[in-house]
Short mmCIF file of C-alpha atoms in Angstrom, two decimals:
data_model
loop_
_atom_site.label_atom_id
_atom_site.label_comp_id
_atom_site.label_asym_id
_atom_site.label_seq_id
_atom_site.Cartn_x
_atom_site.Cartn_y
_atom_site.Cartn_z
CA GLU A 91 -52.77 -3.88 -88.81
CA THR A 92 -54.20 -7.38 -88.66
CA GLY A 93 -51.19 -8.53 -86.62
CA VAL A 94 -52.39 -6.48 -83.65
CA THR A 95 -56.09 -6.36 -82.85
CA GLN A 96 -57.92 -4.15 -80.39
CA THR A 97 -61.43 -4.38 -79.00
CA PRO A 98 -63.69 -2.61 -78.75
CA ARG A 99 -63.03 -0.16 -81.57
CA HIS A 100 -65.32 2.43 -80.04
CA LEU A 101 -66.38 2.91 -76.43
CA VAL A 102 -68.59 5.45 -74.71
CA MET A 103 -68.61 5.39 -70.94
CA GLY A 104 -69.75 7.47 -68.04
CA MET A 105 -67.39 8.69 -65.38
CA THR A 106 -68.60 6.08 -62.89
CA ASN A 107 -68.32 3.12 -65.27
CA LYS A 108 -65.70 0.40 -65.31
CA LYS A 109 -64.59 -0.93 -68.66
CA SER A 110 -61.62 -2.73 -70.16
CA LEU A 111 -59.76 -2.38 -73.43
CA LYS A 112 -58.23 -5.48 -74.95
CA CYS A 113 -55.24 -5.88 -77.22
CA GLU A 114 -54.00 -9.08 -78.82
CA GLN A 115 -50.95 -9.55 -80.97
CA HIS A 116 -50.45 -12.48 -83.33
CA LEU A 117 -46.84 -11.69 -84.25
CA GLY A 118 -44.94 -13.65 -81.63
CA HIS A 119 -43.68 -10.44 -80.05
CA ASN A 120 -42.69 -10.14 -76.42
CA ALA A 121 -43.05 -6.42 -75.75
CA MET A 122 -46.38 -4.60 -75.66
CA TYR A 123 -47.26 -0.94 -75.22
CA TRP A 124 -50.23 1.30 -74.48
CA TYR A 125 -50.29 4.78 -75.98
CA LYS A 126 -52.80 7.62 -75.64
CA GLN A 127 -53.43 9.88 -78.63
CA SER A 128 -55.38 13.06 -77.96
CA ALA A 129 -56.38 15.53 -80.64
CA LYS A 130 -53.47 17.62 -81.93
CA LYS A 131 -51.05 16.17 -79.37
CA PRO A 132 -48.18 13.73 -79.78
CA LEU A 133 -48.68 10.12 -78.85
CA GLU A 134 -48.09 9.63 -75.16
CA LEU A 135 -46.50 6.38 -74.03
CA MET A 136 -48.46 5.06 -71.05
CA PHE A 137 -47.18 1.58 -70.21
CA VAL A 138 -44.59 -0.88 -71.46
CA TYR A 139 -44.53 -4.61 -70.82
CA ASN A 140 -41.61 -6.89 -71.60
CA PHE A 141 -42.17 -10.62 -71.24
CA LYS A 142 -45.33 -9.87 -69.21
CA GLU A 143 -43.45 -7.63 -66.77
CA GLN A 144 -44.28 -3.95 -66.57
CA THR A 145 -41.13 -1.99 -67.28
CA GLU A 146 -42.57 1.48 -67.76
CA ASN A 147 -45.35 3.47 -66.17
CA ASN A 148 -45.17 6.94 -67.57
CA SER A 149 -46.80 8.70 -64.61
CA VAL A 150 -50.21 7.44 -65.61
CA PRO A 151 -53.10 8.11 -63.17
CA SER A 152 -54.23 5.07 -61.20
CA ARG A 153 -57.66 5.17 -62.85
CA PHE A 154 -55.84 3.38 -65.71
CA SER A 155 -54.77 -0.12 -64.70
CA PRO A 156 -52.90 -2.32 -67.18
CA GLU A 157 -52.75 -6.10 -67.13
CA CYS A 158 -50.59 -8.40 -69.20
CA PRO A 159 -51.46 -12.06 -68.53
CA ASN A 160 -49.15 -13.34 -71.28
CA SER A 161 -47.00 -12.03 -74.10
CA SER A 162 -49.89 -12.01 -76.55
CA HIS A 163 -52.53 -10.17 -74.54
CA LEU A 164 -52.67 -6.75 -72.96
CA PHE A 165 -55.56 -5.11 -71.18
CA LEU A 166 -56.24 -1.60 -69.98
CA HIS A 167 -58.79 -1.46 -67.19
CA LEU A 168 -60.60 1.83 -66.85
CA HIS A 169 -62.49 3.17 -63.86
CA THR A 170 -63.78 6.57 -62.76
CA LEU A 171 -62.39 8.26 -65.84
CA GLN A 172 -62.60 11.96 -66.57
CA PRO A 173 -63.81 13.65 -69.79
CA GLU A 174 -60.22 14.65 -70.57
CA ASP A 175 -59.39 10.95 -70.83
CA SER A 176 -61.35 10.84 -74.07
CA ALA A 177 -58.84 9.88 -76.74
CA LEU A 178 -57.68 7.18 -79.12
CA TYR A 179 -55.92 4.43 -77.17
CA LEU A 180 -53.39 2.55 -79.23
CA CYS A 181 -51.75 -0.74 -78.46
CA ALA A 182 -48.46 -1.73 -80.05
CA SER A 183 -46.09 -4.67 -79.91
CA SER A 184 -42.52 -5.38 -80.85
CA ARG A 185 -39.94 -8.09 -80.67
CA ARG A 186 -37.48 -7.43 -77.89
CA GLY A 187 -34.26 -6.21 -79.46
CA GLU A 188 -36.01 -4.82 -82.53
CA GLU A 189 -36.92 -1.18 -82.75
CA THR A 190 -39.98 -1.25 -84.99
CA GLN A 191 -43.37 -1.26 -83.29
CA TYR A 192 -46.55 -2.64 -84.79
CA PHE A 193 -49.76 -0.85 -83.90
CA GLY A 194 -53.34 -1.94 -83.56
CA PRO A 195 -56.21 0.13 -84.99
CA GLY A 196 -56.97 1.73 -81.64
CA THR A 197 -60.00 2.13 -79.40
CA ARG A 198 -61.78 5.48 -79.69
CA LEU A 199 -62.88 6.29 -76.13
CA LEU A 200 -65.40 8.94 -75.19
CA VAL A 201 -65.96 9.70 -71.52
CA LEU A 202 -69.18 11.54 -70.75
CA SER B 269 -42.03 13.39 -73.16
CA GLN B 270 -42.15 14.76 -76.72
CA GLN B 271 -38.88 14.43 -78.54
CA GLY B 272 -39.64 14.93 -82.21
CA GLU B 273 -41.35 17.97 -83.68
CA GLU B 274 -42.61 17.83 -87.24
CA ASP B 275 -42.78 20.74 -89.63
CA PRO B 276 -45.04 21.76 -91.27
CA GLN B 277 -48.10 20.84 -89.24
CA ALA B 278 -50.12 20.48 -92.44
CA LEU B 279 -49.29 20.14 -96.12
CA SER B 280 -51.57 20.14 -99.15
CA ILE B 281 -50.21 19.08 -102.53
CA GLN B 282 -51.41 18.05 -105.96
CA GLU B 283 -51.27 14.41 -106.98
CA GLY B 284 -47.95 13.69 -108.62
CA GLU B 285 -46.06 16.34 -106.65
CA ASN B 286 -43.46 15.60 -104.01
CA ALA B 287 -44.13 16.09 -100.30
CA THR B 288 -41.39 16.96 -97.85
CA MET B 289 -41.72 17.12 -94.10
CA ASN B 290 -39.14 17.69 -91.42
CA CYS B 291 -38.55 16.47 -87.92
CA SER B 292 -36.36 18.01 -85.26
CA TYR B 293 -35.42 16.42 -81.97
CA LYS B 294 -33.58 17.41 -78.85
CA THR B 295 -31.44 14.59 -77.46
CA SER B 296 -29.15 11.89 -78.81
CA ILE B 297 -30.81 9.02 -80.59
CA ASN B 298 -30.08 5.43 -81.58
CA ASN B 299 -32.50 5.58 -84.49
CA LEU B 300 -35.34 7.63 -85.92
CA GLN B 301 -38.47 6.14 -87.43
CA TRP B 302 -41.30 7.48 -89.56
CA TYR B 303 -44.84 6.23 -89.23
CA ARG B 304 -48.04 6.93 -91.16
CA GLN B 305 -51.52 7.11 -89.69
CA ASN B 306 -54.68 7.14 -91.73
CA SER B 307 -57.54 9.02 -90.14
CA GLY B 308 -58.37 7.58 -86.72
CA ARG B 309 -56.46 4.36 -87.32
CA GLY B 310 -53.31 2.77 -86.01
CA LEU B 311 -49.83 3.76 -87.04
CA VAL B 312 -47.96 1.95 -89.77
CA HIS B 313 -44.18 1.80 -89.76
CA LEU B 314 -42.63 3.28 -92.90
CA ILE B 315 -38.89 3.43 -92.48
CA LEU B 316 -36.14 3.40 -89.85
CA ILE B 317 -32.83 5.22 -90.11
CA ARG B 318 -30.01 4.61 -87.66
CA SER B 319 -27.87 7.32 -86.14
CA ASN B 320 -24.88 6.29 -88.26
CA GLU B 321 -26.84 6.53 -91.51
CA ARG B 322 -27.41 9.70 -93.49
CA GLU B 323 -29.95 8.65 -96.10
CA LYS B 324 -32.26 5.77 -96.72
CA HIS B 325 -34.74 4.88 -99.47
CA SER B 326 -37.81 2.69 -99.54
CA GLY B 327 -39.91 2.77 -102.69
CA ARG B 328 -41.13 6.35 -103.10
CA LEU B 329 -39.84 7.34 -99.66
CA ARG B 330 -36.52 9.01 -98.98
CA VAL B 331 -35.38 9.78 -95.46
CA THR B 332 -32.38 11.83 -94.45
CA LEU B 333 -30.83 12.24 -91.04
CA ASP B 334 -28.48 14.97 -89.87
CA THR B 335 -27.40 14.17 -86.33
CA SER B 336 -25.35 17.36 -86.08
CA LYS B 337 -28.51 19.39 -86.59
CA LYS B 338 -30.71 16.84 -84.82
CA SER B 339 -33.08 16.78 -87.75
CA SER B 340 -34.58 14.40 -90.28
CA SER B 341 -36.66 14.80 -93.39
CA LEU B 342 -39.14 12.52 -95.14
CA LEU B 343 -39.69 12.95 -98.86
CA ILE B 344 -42.58 11.25 -100.63
CA THR B 345 -42.13 11.39 -104.39
CA ALA B 346 -44.89 11.29 -107.01
CA SER B 347 -47.61 11.51 -104.39
CA ARG B 348 -50.90 9.68 -104.73
CA ALA B 349 -54.32 10.19 -103.16
CA ALA B 350 -53.61 7.15 -100.98
CA ASP B 351 -50.69 9.04 -99.39
CA THR B 352 -53.20 11.31 -97.64
CA ALA B 353 -52.49 10.68 -93.96
CA SER B 354 -50.65 12.00 -90.93
CA TYR B 355 -46.95 11.32 -90.75
CA PHE B 356 -45.05 11.04 -87.48
CA CYS B 357 -41.40 10.86 -86.66
CA ALA B 358 -40.40 8.89 -83.60
CA THR B 359 -37.03 8.83 -81.91
CA ASP B 360 -35.51 5.90 -80.06
CA ALA B 361 -32.69 6.65 -77.64
CA GLY B 362 -31.76 2.99 -77.55
CA ASP B 363 -34.17 1.99 -74.82
CA TYR B 364 -36.87 0.82 -77.25
CA LYS B 365 -39.24 3.54 -76.06
CA LEU B 366 -40.42 5.70 -78.91
CA SER B 367 -40.98 9.41 -78.46
CA PHE B 368 -43.35 10.82 -81.08
CA GLY B 369 -43.91 14.25 -82.50
CA ALA B 370 -47.32 15.81 -83.13
CA GLY B 371 -47.24 14.86 -86.80
CA THR B 372 -47.64 16.42 -90.24
CA THR B 373 -51.03 16.06 -91.91
CA VAL B 374 -50.63 15.56 -95.65
CA THR B 375 -53.52 16.01 -98.07
CA VAL B 376 -53.01 14.93 -101.66
CA ARG B 377 -55.52 16.55 -104.02
CA ALA B 378 -56.62 14.67 -107.13
#
């Protein structure tokens, strides 16, 4: 887990707030992912970045806005979220051409 | 979209016993992976099996894959309290995008 870090680990926000989640990988990978994990549901892939370019947006609402300034950092900007957006948000990274993904510890988000 | 489905949803075993969980999927795959998640934490990769492989071992883990039945199983032998976690199968169709199931929650009782 120490290869991929996420901050903050916990976040409580109101529906009118704007916040950002941060992910950093120290593994020299060039692909990064955001997943949403809700209670008793499978992980949902949200976004994929390869070499800083977004290659997948899995029909995610525009209130979630990703940013990948370089291959080591990934952000998820949040604004005007809904209570149903409360979940564990997981970041992962991989080396392009390799199938295994390495996950961070996640950010537990609660939207009030 | 969900590809893998694990069975059972929950499993409770005594320490030292074996734990077996199954995964079924719908479409063709390049590989299938198993991950473990401790409560509220990130996922940890356990093992990957490719579509042309039938069985793979890693320590106390044994994974099988039957592409004709579109199913896989994960066996944990001689379970320990530290094996208490949720286990997920994830399929990769060759596009490096993993599709996860809802997971099997394993509780190992001391």
